[in-house]
XYZ file of C-alpha atoms in Angstrom:
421
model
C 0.000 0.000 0.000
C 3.168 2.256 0.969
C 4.124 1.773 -2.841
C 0.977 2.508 -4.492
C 1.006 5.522 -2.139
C 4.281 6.602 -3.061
C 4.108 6.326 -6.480
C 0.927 8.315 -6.890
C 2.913 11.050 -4.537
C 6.026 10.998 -7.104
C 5.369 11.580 -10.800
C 1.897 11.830 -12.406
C 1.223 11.428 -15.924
C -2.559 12.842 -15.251
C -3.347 15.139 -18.258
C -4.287 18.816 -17.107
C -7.975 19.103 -16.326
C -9.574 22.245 -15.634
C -11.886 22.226 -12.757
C -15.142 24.578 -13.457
C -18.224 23.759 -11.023
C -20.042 25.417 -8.534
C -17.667 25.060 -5.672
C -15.749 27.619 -6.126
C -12.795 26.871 -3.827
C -12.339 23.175 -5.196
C -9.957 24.436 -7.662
C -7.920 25.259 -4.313
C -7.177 21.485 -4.933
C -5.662 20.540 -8.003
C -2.846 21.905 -9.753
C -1.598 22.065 -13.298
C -0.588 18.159 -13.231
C -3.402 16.918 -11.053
C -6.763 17.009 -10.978
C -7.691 14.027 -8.386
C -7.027 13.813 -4.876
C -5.652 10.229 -2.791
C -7.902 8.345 -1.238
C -6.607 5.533 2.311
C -6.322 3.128 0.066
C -4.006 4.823 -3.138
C -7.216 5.691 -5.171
C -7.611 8.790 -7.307
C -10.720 10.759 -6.424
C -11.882 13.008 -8.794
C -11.735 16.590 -7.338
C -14.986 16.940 -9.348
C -16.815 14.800 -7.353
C -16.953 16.896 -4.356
C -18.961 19.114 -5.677
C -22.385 20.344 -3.318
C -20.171 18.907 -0.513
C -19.326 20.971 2.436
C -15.659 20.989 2.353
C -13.165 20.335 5.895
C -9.380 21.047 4.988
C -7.286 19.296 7.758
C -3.852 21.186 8.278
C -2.329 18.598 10.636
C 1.011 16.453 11.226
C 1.947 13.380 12.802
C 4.735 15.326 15.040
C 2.784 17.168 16.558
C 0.736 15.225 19.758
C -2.035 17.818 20.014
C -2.530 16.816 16.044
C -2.793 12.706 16.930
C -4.985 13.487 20.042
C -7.384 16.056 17.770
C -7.647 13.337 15.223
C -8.756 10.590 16.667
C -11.793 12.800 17.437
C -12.428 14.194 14.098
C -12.189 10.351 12.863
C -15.558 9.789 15.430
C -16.632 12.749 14.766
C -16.661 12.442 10.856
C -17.982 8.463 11.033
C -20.632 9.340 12.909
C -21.382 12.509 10.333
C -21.249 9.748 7.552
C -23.194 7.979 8.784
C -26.378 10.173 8.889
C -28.858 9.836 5.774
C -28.198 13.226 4.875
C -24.385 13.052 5.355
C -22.847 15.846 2.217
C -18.983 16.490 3.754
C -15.468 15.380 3.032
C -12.328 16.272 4.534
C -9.435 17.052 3.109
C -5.897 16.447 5.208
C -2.916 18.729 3.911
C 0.240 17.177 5.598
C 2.948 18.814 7.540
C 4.860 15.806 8.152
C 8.820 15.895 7.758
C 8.875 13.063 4.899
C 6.715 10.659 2.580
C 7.070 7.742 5.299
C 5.763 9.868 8.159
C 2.599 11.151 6.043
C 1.855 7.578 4.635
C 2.238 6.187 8.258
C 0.013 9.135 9.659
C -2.393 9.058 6.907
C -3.218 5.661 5.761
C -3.157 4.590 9.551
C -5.310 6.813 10.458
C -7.276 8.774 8.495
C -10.655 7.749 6.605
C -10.486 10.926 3.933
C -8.977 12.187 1.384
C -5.530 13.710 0.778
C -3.656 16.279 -1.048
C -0.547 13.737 -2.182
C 2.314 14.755 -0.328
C 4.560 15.799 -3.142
C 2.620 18.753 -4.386
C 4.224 21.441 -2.381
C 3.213 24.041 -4.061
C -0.741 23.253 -3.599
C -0.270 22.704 0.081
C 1.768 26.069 0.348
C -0.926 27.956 -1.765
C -3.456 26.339 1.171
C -1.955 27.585 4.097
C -1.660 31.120 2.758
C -4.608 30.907 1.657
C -6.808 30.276 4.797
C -3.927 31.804 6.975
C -2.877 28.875 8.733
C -0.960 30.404 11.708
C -0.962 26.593 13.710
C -1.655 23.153 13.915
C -3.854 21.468 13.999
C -6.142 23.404 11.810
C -9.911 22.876 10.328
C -11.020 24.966 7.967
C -15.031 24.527 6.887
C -16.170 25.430 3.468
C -19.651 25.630 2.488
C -20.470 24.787 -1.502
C -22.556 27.311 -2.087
C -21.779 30.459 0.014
C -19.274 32.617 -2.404
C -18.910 35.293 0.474
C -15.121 34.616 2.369
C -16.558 35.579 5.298
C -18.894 32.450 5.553
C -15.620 30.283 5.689
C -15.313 29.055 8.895
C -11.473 28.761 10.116
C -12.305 27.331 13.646
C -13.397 23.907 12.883
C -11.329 22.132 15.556
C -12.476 24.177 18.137
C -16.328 23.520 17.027
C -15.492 20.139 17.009
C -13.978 20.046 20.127
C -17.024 22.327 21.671
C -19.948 20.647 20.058
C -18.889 17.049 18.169
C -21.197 15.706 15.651
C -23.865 18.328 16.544
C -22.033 21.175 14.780
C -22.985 19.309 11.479
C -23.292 20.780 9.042
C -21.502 23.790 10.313
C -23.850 26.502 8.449
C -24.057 29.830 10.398
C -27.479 28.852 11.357
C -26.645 25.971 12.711
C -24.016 27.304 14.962
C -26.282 30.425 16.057
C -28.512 27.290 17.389
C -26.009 25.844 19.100
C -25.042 28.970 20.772
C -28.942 29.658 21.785
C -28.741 26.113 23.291
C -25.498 26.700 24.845
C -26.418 29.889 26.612
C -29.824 28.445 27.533
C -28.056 25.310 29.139
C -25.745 27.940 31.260
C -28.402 29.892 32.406
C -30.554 26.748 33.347
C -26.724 25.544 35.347
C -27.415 24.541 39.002
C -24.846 22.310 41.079
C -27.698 19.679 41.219
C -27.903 19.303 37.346
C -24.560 19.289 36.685
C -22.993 16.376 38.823
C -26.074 14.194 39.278
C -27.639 11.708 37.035
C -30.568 9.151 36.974
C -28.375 6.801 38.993
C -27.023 8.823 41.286
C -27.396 12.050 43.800
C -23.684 11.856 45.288
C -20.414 12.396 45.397
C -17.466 10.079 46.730
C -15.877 11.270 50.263
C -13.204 9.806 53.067
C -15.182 9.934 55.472
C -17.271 6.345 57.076
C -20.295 7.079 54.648
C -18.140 7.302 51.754
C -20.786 9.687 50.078
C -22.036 13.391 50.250
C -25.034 14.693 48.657
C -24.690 16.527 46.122
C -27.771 18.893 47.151
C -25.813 19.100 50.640
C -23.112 21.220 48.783
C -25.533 23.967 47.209
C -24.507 27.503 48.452
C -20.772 26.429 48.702
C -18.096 27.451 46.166
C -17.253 24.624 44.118
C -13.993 23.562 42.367
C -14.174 20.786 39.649
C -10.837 19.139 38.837
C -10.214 17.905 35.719
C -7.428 15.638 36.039
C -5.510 12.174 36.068
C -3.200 10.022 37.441
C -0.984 9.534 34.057
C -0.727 13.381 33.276
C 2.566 14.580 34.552
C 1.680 18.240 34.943
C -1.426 16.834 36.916
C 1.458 15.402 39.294
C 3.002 19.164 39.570
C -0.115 20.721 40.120
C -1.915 18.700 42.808
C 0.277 19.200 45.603
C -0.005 22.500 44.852
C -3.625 22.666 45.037
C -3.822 20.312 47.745
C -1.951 23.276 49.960
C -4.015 25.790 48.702
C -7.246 24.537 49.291
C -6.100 23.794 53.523
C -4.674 26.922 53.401
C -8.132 28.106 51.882
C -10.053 26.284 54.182
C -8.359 27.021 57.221
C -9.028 30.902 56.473
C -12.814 30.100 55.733
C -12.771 28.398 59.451
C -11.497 31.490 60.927
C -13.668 33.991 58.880
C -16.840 31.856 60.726
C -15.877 32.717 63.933
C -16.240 36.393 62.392
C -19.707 35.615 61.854
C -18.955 34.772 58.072
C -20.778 32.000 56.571
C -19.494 30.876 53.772
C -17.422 27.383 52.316
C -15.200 25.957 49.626
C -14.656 22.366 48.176
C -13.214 20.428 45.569
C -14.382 17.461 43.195
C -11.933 15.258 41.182
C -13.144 14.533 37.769
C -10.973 11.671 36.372
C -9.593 11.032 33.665
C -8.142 8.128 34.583
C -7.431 4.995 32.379
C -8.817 2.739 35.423
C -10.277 2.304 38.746
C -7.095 1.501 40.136
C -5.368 4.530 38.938
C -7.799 7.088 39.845
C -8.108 5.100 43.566
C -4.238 5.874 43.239
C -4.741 9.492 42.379
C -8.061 10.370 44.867
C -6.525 8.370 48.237
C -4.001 11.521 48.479
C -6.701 14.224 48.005
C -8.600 15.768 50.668
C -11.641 16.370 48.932
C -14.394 14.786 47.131
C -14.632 12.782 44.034
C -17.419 12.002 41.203
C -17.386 7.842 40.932
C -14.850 6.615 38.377
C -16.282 5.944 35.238
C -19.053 7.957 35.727
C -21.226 8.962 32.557
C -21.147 12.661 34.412
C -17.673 13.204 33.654
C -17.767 12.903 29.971
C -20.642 15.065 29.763
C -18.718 17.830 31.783
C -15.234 17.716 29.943
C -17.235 18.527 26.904
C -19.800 21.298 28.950
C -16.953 22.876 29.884
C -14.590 22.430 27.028
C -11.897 21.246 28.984
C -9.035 20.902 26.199
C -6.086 19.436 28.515
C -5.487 18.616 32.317
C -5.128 20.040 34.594
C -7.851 22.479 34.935
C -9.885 23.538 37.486
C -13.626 24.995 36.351
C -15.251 27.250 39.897
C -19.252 26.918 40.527
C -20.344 29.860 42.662
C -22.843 29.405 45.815
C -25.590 29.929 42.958
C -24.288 27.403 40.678
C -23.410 28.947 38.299
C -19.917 29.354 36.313
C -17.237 31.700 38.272
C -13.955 31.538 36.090
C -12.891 28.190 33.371
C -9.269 29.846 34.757
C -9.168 28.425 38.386
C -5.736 26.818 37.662
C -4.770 29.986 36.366
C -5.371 32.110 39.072
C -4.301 29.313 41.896
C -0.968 29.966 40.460
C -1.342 33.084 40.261
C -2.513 34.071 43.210
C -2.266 30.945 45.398
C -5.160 31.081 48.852
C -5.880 34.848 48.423
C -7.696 33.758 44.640
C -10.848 32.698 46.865
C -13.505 32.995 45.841
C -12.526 33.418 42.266
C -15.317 36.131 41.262
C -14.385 39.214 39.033
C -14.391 41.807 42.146
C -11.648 39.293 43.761
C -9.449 39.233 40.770
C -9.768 42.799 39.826
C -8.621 43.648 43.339
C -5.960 41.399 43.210
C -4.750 42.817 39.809
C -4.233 46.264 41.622
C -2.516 44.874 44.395
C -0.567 43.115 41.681
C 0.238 46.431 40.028
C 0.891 48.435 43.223
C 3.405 45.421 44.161
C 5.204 45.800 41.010
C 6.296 49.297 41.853
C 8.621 47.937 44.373
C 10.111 45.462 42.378
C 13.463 45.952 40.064
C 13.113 46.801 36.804
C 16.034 44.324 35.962
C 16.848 40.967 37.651
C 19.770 38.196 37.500
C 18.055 34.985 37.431
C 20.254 32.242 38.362
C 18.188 29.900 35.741
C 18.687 31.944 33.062
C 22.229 33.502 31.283
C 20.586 37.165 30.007
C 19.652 40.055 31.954
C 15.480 40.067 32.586
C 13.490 42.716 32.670
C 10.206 43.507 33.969
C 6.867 44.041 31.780
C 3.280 44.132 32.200
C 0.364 43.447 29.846
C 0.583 46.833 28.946
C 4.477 47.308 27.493
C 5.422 43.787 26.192
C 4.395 40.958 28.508
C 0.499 39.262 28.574
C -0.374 35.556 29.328
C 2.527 33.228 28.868
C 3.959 29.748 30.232
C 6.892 30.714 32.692
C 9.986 28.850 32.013
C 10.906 28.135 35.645
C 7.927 26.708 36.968
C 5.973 25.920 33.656
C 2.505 27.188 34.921
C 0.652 30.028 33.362
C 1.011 33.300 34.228
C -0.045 36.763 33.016
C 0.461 40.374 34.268
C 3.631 40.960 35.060
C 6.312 39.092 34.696
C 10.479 38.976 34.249
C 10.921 38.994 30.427
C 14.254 38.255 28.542
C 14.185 40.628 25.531
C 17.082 38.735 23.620
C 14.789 35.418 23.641
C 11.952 35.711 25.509
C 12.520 33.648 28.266
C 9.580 34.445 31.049
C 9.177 33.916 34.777
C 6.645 34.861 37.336
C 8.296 37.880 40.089
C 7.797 35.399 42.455
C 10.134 32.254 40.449
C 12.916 34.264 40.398
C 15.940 33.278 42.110
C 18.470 36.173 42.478
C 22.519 35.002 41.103
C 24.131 34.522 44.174
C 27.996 35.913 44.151
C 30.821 33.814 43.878
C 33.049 34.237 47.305
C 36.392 35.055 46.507
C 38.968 32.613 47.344
């Protein structure tokens, strides 16, 4: 199969074909010597026949993990869109992988579309500038019959990582629907709804019962996290969080005795390959836990969009949605982040600022060779990963302007002097 592949990728003896239909972009596809695209299994499809289709161009490679993870979605995703009566799409992958072996490997392996053949540089270059491709992976929808550029639709893998099948077939309509549904849904959120199901009104505890209600927790502030026993920033994190949420709770204890009535807890949503993992991964946590397994959690990672672990999504007292940026600001912030609202972090953004007068306008970091300087949002720095304790920051931060290296204040660690002999 390699072979067939690789000789259709080589030299073509295809006679020119001009490609006049309706679709307009469809002649996006061919090129002077070609006017078919590959198929899994090494046949030519005419470019012709994907005419009336709505049109997905894949910008992917098999480098890349985010592009293996995001396709073994879009392969569900797409069966289950061919397999509905109606089904009118194709998808088209253009490769970014480093040779012919990779993109055969990735591709017939894989994928169950078609292909621009790996050889024609030139079409897959005109593609990219085309639709602007800035990143991979990349889905760009096309609709047959809408000639306005502004009805292309470059965020396909985030509507496919939002909404699944349902964003079929991804007409402006369609996705004004979804968003009606979608803001409905939100506004219908109560704790109640979103962690119980037919089979169960509970959550998993340490304590003798093993269970809590999950209507005992209504009026508390709630933090789901999205996480697992395999993922290795999960294993940086959850200490971490497992301090701040004492610390947290210790503070909430004393604020009581001030007459303050308030409360804070945590639920693990796994993602755990099995039970005995995620009993691995809960028996250190002081907090709660939805069942593993549990239909719930599925439902939730895709509610809430959750795109890669760890994250940590806050319910208010009313149930509804706080911040999607709870890791974020844990990090951030650390204990004085509770409760999470957009008065708390607005405050602590001019604390942040009125601390940053104090600090030096250069540092020595003893991780890092170059000089660093300090910048804000506001003269060259905005949300980035910092390179000493890889967890996200924003604000301010110690910049290297020679290559960009980044670091929270608070991660840097000043050169210490040699002593003289």
């Amino acid at each position: 199969m390699s072979q067939q592949l690789l000789s259709m990728n080589t030299t073509s003896e295809t006679t020119t074909t001009t490609v006049v239909n309706r679709h307009k972009y469809l002649s996006l596809f061919a090129s002077d010597q070609r006017d078919f695209l590959l198929s899994p299994t090494g046949a030519q499809i005419k470019i012709s026949d994907l005419e009336d289709k709505t049109v997905g161009i894949y910008f992917a490679a098999n480098w890349y993990p985010q592009c293996q993870t995001f396709t073994k979605l879009l392969i569900q995703v797409y069966d289950q869109i061919q397999a509905k009566k109606d089904s009118n799409f194709e998808i088209i992958f253009v490769s970014s992988d480093e040779d012919l072996n990779a993109f055969n490997n990735f591709y017939q392996s894989y994928m169950p579309w078609l292909a621009i053949p790996f050889s024609d540089l030139e079409t897959k270059k005109a593609l990219n500038k085309r639709f602007d491709v800035e990143g991979i992976p990349c889905l760009v929808i096309l609709q047959p019959n809408d000639d306005d550029d502004a009805s292309v639709l470059n965020d396909g893998v985030e509507l496919i990582y939002r909404y699944g099948v349902d964003a079929y077939p991804f007409t402006n309509e369609r996705l004004d629907e979804l968003l009606r549904q979608e803001k409905e849904k939100h506004e219908r959120q109560t704790l109640v709804n979103l962690l119980t199901n037919h089979d169960r009104d509970f959550v998993l505890a340490h304590s003798a019962s093993k269970e809590v209600s999950v209507s005992s927790l209504m009026g508390k502030t709630i933090g789901l996290y999205f996480s697992a026993q395999w993922c290795l920033p999960s294993h940086k994190f959850t200490p971490k969080l497992i301090s701040i949420y004492q610390k947290i709770k210790q503070n909430i204890i004393q604020q009581e005795f001030n007459g303050e009535q308030e409360d804070f807890e945590i639920i693990y949503v796994s993602t755990d390959h099995n039970e005995l993992e995620f009993n691995s991964a809960f028996s250190v946590m002081p907090w709660l836990a939805l069942p593993f397994g549990d239909p719930t959690t599925k439902n939730l990672t895709k509610y809430f969009d959750i795109r890669g672990i760890p994250s940590l999504i806050i319910i208010g007292p009313d149930g509804k949605t706080v911040t999607k940026n709870g890791r974020s600001l844990i990090n951030l912030y650390e204990e004085e982040a509770y409760p999470f609202t957009e008065a708390r972090v607005e405050l602590l953004e001019k604390q942040m600022d009125e601390n940053a007068k104090n600090l030096p306008s250069v540092e020595l970091h003893s991780g890092h060779r170059h000089e660093l300087s300090l910048v804000s949002q506001g003269n060259g720095g905005g949300p980035f990963i910092c390179c000493d304790c890889d967890e996200q920051g924003s604000g301010w931060a110690y910049q290297c302007l020679d290559c960009g290296y980044e670091v929270h204040p608070k991660c840097v660690r000043p050169v210490v002097p040699a002593s003289s002999a």
